[in-house]
Coordinates of C-alpha atoms and ligand atoms in Angstrom, one line a residue:
X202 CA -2.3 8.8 -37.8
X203 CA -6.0 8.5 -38.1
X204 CA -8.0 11.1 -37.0
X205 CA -11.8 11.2 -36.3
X206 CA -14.1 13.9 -35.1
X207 CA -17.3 14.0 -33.4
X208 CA -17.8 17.7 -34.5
X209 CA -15.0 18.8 -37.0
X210 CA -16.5 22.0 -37.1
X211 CA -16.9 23.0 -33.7
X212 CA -13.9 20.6 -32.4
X213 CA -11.8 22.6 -34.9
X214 CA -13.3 26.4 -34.9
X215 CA -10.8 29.1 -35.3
X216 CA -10.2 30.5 -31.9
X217 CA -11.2 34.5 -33.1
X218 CA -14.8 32.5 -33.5
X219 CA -14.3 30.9 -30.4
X220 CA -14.1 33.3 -28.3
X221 CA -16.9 35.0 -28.9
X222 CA -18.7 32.3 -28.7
X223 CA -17.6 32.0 -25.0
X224 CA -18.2 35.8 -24.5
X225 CA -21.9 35.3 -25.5
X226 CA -22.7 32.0 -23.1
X227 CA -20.6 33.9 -20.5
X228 CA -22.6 36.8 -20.6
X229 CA -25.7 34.4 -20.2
X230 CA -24.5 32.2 -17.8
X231 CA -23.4 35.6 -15.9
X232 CA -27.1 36.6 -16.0
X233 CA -28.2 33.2 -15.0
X234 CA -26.4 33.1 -11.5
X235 CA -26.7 36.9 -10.1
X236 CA -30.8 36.6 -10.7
X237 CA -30.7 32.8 -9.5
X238 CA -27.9 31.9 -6.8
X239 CA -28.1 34.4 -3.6
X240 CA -24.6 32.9 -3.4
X241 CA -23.5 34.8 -6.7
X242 CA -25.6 38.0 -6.7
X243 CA -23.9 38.4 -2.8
X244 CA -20.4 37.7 -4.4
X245 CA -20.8 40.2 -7.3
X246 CA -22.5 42.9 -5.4
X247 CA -19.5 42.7 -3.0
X248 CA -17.0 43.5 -5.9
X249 CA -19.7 46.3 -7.0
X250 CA -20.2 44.1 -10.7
X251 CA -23.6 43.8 -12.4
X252 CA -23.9 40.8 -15.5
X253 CA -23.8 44.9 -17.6
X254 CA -20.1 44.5 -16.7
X255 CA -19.8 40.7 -18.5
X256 CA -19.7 41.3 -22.3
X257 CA -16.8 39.7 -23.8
X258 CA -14.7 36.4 -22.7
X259 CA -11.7 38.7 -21.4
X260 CA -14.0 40.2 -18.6
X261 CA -13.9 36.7 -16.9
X262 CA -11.3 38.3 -14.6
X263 CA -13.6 40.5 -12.9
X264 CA -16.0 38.1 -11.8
X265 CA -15.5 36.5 -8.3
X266 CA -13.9 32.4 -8.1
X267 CA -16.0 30.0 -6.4
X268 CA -14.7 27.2 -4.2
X269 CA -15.7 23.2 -3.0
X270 CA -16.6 25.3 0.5
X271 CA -18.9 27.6 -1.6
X272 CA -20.5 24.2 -2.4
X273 CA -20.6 22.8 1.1
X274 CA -22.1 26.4 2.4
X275 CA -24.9 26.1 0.7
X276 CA -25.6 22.3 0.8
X277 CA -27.4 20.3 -0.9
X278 CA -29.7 23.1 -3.0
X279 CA -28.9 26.1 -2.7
X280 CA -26.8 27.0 -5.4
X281 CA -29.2 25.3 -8.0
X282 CA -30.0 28.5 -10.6
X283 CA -33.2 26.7 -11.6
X284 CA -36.5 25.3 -10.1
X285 CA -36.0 21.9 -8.7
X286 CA -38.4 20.7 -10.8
X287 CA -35.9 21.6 -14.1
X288 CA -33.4 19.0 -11.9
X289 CA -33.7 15.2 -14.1
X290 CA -30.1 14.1 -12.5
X291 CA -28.3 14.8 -9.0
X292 CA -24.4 13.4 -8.3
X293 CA -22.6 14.1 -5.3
X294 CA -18.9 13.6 -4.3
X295 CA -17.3 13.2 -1.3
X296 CA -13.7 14.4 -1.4
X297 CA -11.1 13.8 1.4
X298 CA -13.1 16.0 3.9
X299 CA -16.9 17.2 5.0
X300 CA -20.1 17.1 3.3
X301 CA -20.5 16.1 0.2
X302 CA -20.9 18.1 -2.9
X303 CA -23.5 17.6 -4.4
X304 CA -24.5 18.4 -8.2
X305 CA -28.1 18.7 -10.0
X306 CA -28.1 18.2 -13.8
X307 CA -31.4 19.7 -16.5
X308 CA -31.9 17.2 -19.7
X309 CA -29.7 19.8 -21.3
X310 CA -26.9 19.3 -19.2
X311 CA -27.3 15.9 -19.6
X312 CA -27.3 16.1 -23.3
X313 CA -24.3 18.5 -23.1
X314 CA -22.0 16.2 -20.7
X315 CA -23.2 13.1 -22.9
X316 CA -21.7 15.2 -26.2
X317 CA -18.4 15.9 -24.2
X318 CA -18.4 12.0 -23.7
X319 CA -18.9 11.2 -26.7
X320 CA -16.7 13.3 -28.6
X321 CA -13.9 12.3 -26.0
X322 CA -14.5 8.3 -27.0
X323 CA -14.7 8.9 -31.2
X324 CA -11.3 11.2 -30.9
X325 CA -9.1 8.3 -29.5
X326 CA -10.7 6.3 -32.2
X327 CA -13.9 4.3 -30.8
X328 CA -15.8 3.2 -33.3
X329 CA -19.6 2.6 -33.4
X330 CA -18.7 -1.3 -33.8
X331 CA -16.8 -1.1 -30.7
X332 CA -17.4 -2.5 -27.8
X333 CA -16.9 -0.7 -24.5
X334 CA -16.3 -2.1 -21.1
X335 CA -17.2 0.4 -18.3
X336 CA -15.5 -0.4 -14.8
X337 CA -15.6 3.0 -13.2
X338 CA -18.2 3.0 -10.5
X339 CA -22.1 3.6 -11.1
X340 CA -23.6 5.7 -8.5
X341 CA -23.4 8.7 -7.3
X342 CA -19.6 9.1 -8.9
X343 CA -20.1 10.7 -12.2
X344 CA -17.7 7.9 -13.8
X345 CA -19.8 5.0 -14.8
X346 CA -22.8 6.7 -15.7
X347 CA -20.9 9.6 -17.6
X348 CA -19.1 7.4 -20.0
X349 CA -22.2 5.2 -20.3
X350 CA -24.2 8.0 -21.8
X351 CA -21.5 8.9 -24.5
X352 CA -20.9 5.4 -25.8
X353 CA -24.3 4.7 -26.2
X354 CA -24.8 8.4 -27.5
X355 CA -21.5 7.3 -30.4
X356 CA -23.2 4.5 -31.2
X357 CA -20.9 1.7 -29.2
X358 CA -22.6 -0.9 -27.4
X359 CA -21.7 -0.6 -24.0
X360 CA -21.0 -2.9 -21.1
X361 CA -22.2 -1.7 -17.6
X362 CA -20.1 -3.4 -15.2
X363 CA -19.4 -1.0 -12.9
X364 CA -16.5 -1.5 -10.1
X365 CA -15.4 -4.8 -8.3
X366 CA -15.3 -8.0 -8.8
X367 CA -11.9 -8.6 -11.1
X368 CA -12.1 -12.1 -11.9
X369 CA -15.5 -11.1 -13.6
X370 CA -15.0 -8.1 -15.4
X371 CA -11.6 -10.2 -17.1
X372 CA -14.2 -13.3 -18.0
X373 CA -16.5 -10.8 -19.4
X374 CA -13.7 -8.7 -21.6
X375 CA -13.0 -11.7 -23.0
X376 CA -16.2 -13.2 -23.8
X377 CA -17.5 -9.8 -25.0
X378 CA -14.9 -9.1 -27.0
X379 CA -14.6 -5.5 -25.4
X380 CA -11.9 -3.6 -27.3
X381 CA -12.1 -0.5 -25.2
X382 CA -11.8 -0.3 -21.4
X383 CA -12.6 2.3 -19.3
X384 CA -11.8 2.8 -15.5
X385 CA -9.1 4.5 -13.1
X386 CA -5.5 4.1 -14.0
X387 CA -5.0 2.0 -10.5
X388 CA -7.6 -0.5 -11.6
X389 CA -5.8 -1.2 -14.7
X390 CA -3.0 -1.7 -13.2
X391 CA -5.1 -4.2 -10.5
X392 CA -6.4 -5.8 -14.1
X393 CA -3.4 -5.7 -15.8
X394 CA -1.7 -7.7 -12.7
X395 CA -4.5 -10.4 -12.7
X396 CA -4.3 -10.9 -16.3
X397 CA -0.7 -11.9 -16.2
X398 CA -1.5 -14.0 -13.2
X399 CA -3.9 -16.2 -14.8
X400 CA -2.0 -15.9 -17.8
X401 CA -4.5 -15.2 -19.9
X402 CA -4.7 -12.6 -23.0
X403 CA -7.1 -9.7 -24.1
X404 CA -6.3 -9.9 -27.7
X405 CA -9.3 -7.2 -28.7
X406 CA -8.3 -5.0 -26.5
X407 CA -6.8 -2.1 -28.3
X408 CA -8.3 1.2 -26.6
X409 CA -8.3 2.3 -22.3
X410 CA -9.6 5.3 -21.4
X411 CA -8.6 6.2 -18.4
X412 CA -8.8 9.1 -15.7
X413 CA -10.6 10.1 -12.4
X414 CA -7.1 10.6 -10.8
X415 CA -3.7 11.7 -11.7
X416 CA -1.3 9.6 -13.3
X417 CA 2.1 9.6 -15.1
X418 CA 3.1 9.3 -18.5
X419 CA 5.3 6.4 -17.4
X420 CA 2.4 4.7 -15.7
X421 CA 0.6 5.5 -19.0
X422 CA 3.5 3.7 -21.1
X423 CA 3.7 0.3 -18.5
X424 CA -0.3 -0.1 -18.7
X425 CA 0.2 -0.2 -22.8
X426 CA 2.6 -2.4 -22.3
X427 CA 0.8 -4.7 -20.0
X428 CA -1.9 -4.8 -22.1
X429 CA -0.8 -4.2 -25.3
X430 CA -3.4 -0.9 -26.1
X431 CA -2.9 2.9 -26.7
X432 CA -3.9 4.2 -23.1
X433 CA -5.8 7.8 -23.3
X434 CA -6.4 10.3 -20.5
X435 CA -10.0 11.8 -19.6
X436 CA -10.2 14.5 -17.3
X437 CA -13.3 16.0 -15.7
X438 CA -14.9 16.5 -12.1
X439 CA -18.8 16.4 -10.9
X440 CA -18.7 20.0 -9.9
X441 CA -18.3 21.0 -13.9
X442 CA -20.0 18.2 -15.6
X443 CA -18.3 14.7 -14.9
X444 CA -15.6 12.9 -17.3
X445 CA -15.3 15.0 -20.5
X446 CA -14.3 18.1 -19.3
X447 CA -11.3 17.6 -20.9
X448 CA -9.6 14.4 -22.6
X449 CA -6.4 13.0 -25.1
X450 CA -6.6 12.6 -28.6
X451 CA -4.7 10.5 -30.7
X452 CA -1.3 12.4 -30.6
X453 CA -1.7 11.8 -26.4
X454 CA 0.2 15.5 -25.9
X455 CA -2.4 17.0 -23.6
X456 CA -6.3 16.2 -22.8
X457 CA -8.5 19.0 -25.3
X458 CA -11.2 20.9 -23.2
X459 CA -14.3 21.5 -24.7
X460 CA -13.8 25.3 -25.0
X461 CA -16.9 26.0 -25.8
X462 CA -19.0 25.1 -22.7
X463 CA -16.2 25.1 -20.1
X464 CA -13.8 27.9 -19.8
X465 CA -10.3 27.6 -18.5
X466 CA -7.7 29.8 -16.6
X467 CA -4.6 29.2 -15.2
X468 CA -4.1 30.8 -11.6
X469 CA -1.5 31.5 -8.9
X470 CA -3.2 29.2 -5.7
X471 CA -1.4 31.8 -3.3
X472 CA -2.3 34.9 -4.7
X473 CA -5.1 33.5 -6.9
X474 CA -4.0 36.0 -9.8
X475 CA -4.1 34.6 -13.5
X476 CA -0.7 33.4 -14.4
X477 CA 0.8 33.9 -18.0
X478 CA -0.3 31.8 -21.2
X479 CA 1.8 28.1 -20.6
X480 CA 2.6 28.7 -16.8
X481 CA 1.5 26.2 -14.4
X482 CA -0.7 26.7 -11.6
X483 CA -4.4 25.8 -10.2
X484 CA -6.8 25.3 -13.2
X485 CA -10.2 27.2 -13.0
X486 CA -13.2 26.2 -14.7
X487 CA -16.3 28.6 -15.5
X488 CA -19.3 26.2 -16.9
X489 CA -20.6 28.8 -20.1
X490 CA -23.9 26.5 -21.2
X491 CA -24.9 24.7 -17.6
X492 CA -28.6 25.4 -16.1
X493 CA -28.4 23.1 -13.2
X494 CA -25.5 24.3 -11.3
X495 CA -23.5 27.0 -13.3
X496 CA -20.1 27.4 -11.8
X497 CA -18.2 30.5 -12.4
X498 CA -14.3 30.7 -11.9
X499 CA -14.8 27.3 -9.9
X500 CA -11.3 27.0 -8.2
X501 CA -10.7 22.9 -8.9
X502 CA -7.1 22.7 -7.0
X503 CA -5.8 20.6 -9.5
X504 CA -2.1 21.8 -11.2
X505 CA -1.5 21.8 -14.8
X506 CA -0.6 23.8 -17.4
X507 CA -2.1 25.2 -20.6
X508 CA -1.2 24.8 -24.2
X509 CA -3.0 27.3 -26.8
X510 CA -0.7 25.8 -29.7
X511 CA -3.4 24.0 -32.2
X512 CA -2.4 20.0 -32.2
X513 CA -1.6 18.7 -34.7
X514 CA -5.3 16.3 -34.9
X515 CA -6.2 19.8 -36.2
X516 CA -8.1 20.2 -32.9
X517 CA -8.0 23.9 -32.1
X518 CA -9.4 23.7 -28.1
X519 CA -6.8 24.5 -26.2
X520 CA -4.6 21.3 -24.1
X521 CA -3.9 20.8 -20.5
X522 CA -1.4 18.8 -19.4
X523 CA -1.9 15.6 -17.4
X524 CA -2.5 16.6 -13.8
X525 CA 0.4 16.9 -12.2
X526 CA -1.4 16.3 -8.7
X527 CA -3.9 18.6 -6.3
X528 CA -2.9 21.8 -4.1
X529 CA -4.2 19.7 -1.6
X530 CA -2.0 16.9 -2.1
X531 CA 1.4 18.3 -2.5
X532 CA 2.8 17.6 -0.2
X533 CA 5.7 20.0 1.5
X534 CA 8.3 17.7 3.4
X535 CA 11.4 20.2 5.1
X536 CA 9.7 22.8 3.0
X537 CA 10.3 20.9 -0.2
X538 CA 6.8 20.7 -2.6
X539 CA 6.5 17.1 -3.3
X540 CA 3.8 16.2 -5.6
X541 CA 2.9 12.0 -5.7
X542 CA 3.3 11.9 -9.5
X543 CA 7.0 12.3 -9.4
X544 CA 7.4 9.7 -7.2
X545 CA 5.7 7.8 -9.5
X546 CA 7.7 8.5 -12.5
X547 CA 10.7 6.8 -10.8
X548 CA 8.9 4.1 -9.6
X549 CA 8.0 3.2 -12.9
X550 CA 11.2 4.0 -14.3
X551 CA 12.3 1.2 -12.1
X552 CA 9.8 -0.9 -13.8
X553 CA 11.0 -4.8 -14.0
X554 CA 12.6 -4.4 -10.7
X555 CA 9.4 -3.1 -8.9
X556 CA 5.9 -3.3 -9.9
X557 CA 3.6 0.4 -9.9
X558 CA 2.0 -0.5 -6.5
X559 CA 3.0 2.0 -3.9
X560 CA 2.2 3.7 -0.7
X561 CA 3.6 7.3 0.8
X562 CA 3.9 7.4 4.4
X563 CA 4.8 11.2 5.8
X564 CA 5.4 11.7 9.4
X565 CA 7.0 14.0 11.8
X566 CA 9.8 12.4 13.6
X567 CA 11.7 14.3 16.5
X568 CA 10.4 17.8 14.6
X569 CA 11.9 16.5 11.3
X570 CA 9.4 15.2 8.5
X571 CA 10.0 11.9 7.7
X572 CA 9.2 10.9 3.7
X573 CA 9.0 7.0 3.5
X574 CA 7.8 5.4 0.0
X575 CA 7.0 1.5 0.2
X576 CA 6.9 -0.2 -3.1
X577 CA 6.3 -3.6 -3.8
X578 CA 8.8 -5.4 -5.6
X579 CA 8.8 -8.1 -8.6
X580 CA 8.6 -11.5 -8.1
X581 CA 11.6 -11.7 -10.0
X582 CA 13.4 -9.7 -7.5
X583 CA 11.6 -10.7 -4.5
X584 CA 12.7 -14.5 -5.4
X585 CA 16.5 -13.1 -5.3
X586 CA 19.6 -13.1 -3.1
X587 CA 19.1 -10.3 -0.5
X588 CA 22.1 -8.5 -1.9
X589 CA 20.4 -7.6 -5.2
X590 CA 17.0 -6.3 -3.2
X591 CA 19.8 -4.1 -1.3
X592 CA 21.3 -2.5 -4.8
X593 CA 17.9 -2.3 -6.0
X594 CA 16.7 -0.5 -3.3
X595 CA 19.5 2.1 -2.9
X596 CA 19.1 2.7 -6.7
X597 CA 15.6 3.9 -6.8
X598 CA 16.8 5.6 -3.4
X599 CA 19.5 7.9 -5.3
X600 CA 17.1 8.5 -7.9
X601 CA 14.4 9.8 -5.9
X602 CA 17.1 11.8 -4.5
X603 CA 17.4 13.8 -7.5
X604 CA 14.4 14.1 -8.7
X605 CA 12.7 15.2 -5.2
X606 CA 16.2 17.1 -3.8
X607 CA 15.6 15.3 -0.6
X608 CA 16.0 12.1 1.1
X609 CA 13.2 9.7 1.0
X610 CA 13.1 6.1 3.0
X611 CA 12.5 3.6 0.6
X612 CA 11.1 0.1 1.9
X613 CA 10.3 -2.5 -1.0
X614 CA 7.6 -4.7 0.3
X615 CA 6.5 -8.4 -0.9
X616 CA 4.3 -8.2 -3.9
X617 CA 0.6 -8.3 -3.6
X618 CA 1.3 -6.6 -0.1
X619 CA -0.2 -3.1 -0.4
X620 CA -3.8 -2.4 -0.9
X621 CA -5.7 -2.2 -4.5
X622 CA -8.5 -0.3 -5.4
X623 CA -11.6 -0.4 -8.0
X624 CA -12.4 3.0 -7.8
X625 CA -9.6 6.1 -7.2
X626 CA -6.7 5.1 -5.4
X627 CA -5.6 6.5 -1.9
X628 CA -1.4 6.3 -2.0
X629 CA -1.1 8.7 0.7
X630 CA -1.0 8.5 4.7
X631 CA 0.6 11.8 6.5
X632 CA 0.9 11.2 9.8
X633 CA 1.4 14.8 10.8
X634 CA -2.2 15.5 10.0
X635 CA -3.7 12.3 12.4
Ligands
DLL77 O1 -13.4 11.9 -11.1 C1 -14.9 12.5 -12.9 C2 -14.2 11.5 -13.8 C3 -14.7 10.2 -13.9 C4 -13.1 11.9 -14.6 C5 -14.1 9.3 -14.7 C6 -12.6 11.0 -15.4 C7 -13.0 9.7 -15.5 P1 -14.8 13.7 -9.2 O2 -15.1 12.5 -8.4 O3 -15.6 14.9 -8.9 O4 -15.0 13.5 -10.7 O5 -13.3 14.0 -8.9 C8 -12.7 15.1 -9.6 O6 -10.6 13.9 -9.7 O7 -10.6 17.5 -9.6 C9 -9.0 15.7 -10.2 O8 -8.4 15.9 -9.0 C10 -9.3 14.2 -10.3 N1 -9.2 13.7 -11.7 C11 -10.3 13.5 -12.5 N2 -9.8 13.0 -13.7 C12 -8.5 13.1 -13.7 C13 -7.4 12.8 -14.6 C14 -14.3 12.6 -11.5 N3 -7.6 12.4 -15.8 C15 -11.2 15.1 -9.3 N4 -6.1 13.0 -14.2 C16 -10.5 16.2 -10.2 C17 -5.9 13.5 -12.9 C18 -8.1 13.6 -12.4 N5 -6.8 13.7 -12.0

């Protein structure tokens, strides 16, 4: 398998190196936010720690974790650790719930997230011939705008042309020749749907980049399929930098973070103690080289897990795996943890039968939760006897039995029925919580 680097030598360091490379920006960083964020130097004081307590990577533990309410606290400003003046960028997002958080970017941080981009693109094998179709959102979303800087930064030409509007962006592919499309997961399903409607082909096409919400490996294996590409997995959030943070390389077994200005840990969400090398839990992210809005031990409720071993690209920055779902989306049904993306796996499984749209609908029915999953079926299947839909249904039912260990309702609905999305994809209503 081919493999390309955007910085062999820093994508590839030996981890001894590594790490004290992260020791030294951590120490910095550490220094930045007591004598700039009130926020931070409260926090620290609190736990009795000075930045004279910070001098290698492993003293990470001491310092305190920051949370999205840390954020909202001190809306919009005030946990800037540099003069407003330093600020050339501000994104916000809004999350299910409150204010927004919002995020303020130097030139170097711009130049640091646009190297993370760019790295991401030239290690699943964009070219600087290639030509890049962007469909994540511009705006305030840290999608369109992040992956626009790191194409044009890798020498791509890129194609600006933000969310919405399907029947467009599919004339423009085409026309443009883009070989490499970038949005969320959901749209490319949405794309991949009105491609075969209009029976039309993509036959550049040979990269998507994909992220901004979780999504399965099976999900990943139906949208190759559909259109015939190698789909890769970008991770990232605005609070940290934006898409980057972490993405696939060729071997897709886990998204590389850039080590060496983000630092990962792996922590219980209960107890918020670090769990063991390879366990899953909540990731943690402390930013080692941001001036805008340097985050330490920022709690991102995301689950995944960690892999030190070095891949085989050579690549020696550690691997997460693809997000399994958010703390805040699990969802606990008679007690059980149910996360969205195994549902998903089965759905997909089904694949044929039923097409990847779905919908989760919890409620609480005479005190007993009440899991109902609505997926849309084929047209093959929709177009046949009412006896086959039956055996259909009451497969994928058994099967969700075992995967989840509980019952779960399952309604197939007439395709085209449930609702798509250009940006990220809400499959979710819980009725307990209206
Ligand atoms: O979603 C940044 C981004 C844009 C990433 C484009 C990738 C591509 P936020 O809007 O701040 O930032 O949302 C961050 O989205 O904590 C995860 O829960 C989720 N998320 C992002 N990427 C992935 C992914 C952008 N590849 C939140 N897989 C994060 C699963 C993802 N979840």
């Amino acid at each position: 398998m081919k493999v390309n680097y955007y910085d062999k030598k820093i994508e590839c360091m030996p981890r001894e190196e590594l790490k004290i490379l992260q020791g030294k920006r951590l120490k910095e960083v550490v220094k930045r936010v007591y004598e700039n964020v009130p926020m931070y130097r409260k926090k620290m004081d609190a736990l009795n720690i000075t930045p004279d307590d910070i001098n290698t990577i492993d003293d990470i533990v001491k310092l305190p974790l920051t949370t999205k309410q840390d954020l909202r606290d001190n809306y919009p400003f005030g946990m800037f650790a540099t003069d407003r003046k330093n600020i050339i960028r501000i994104h916000a997002s809004s999350g299910t719930t409150g204010k927004l958080t919002v995020v303020g970017y130097t030139q170097k941080d711009v130049d640091v997230w646009t190297e993370m981009v760019a790295r991401s693109l030239v290690a699943v094998g964009v070219k600087d011939t290639s030509t890049v179709h962007v469909a994540f959102g511009y705006g305030l979303f840290t999608g369109g705008l992040g992956l626009h800087y790191g194409v044009e930064k890798m020498g791509a030409a890129v194609v600006p042309v933000s969310s919405g509007n399907t029947q467009r962006q599919l004339a423009l592919m085409k026309d443009f020749e883009a070989d490499v499309l970038c949005c969320t997961p959901s749209y490319a399903i949405h794309l991949g749907d009105e491609v075969k409607k209009a029976n039309m082909s993509l036959p550049k096409l040979k990269i998507g980049i994909f992220g901004a919400e979780p999504w399965t490996n099976e999900m990943r294996e139906s949208i190759e399929k559909t259109f015939g590409i190698d789909a890769y997995d970008i991770y990232g959030l605005s609070e940290i930098t934006g898409p980057g943070v972490s993405s696939d390389c060729v071997y897709k077994d886990g998204m590389h973070i850039n080590e060496d200005h983000f630092y990962p840990e792996i922590i219980d969400g209960e107890t918020l103690q670090p769990l063991k090398k390879g366990e899953a839990g909540e990731l943690v992210f402390t930013t080692l080289s941001k001036e805008g809005i340097p985050l330490i031990r920022y709690r991102t409720r995301d689950i995944t897990k960690l892999n030190y071993e070095v891949c085989e690209c050579g690549r020696t920055f550690v691997r997460m795996d693809k997000v399994y779902g958010r703390n805040d989306d699990m969802l606990i049904i008679r007690g059980a943890n149910v996360f969205p993306s195994q549902i998903e796996s089965v759905i997909v499984d089904a694949s044929g039968k039923v097409e990847p749209h779905y919908h989760i609908v919890v409620d609480r029915i005479n005190n007993l939760d009440v899991l109902e999953i609505q997926i849309e079926m084929s047209q093959d299947l929709f177009s046949d006897e009412i006896s086959k839909i039956e055996k259909v249904r009451k497969q994928i039912e058994g099967n969700m039995q075992s995967m989840l260990g509980l019952g779960a309702k399952i309604t197939l609905v007439s395709p085209n029925s449930l609702p798509r999305s250009e940006g990220k994809i809400n499959r979710i209503t819980d009725k307990r919580k209206l």
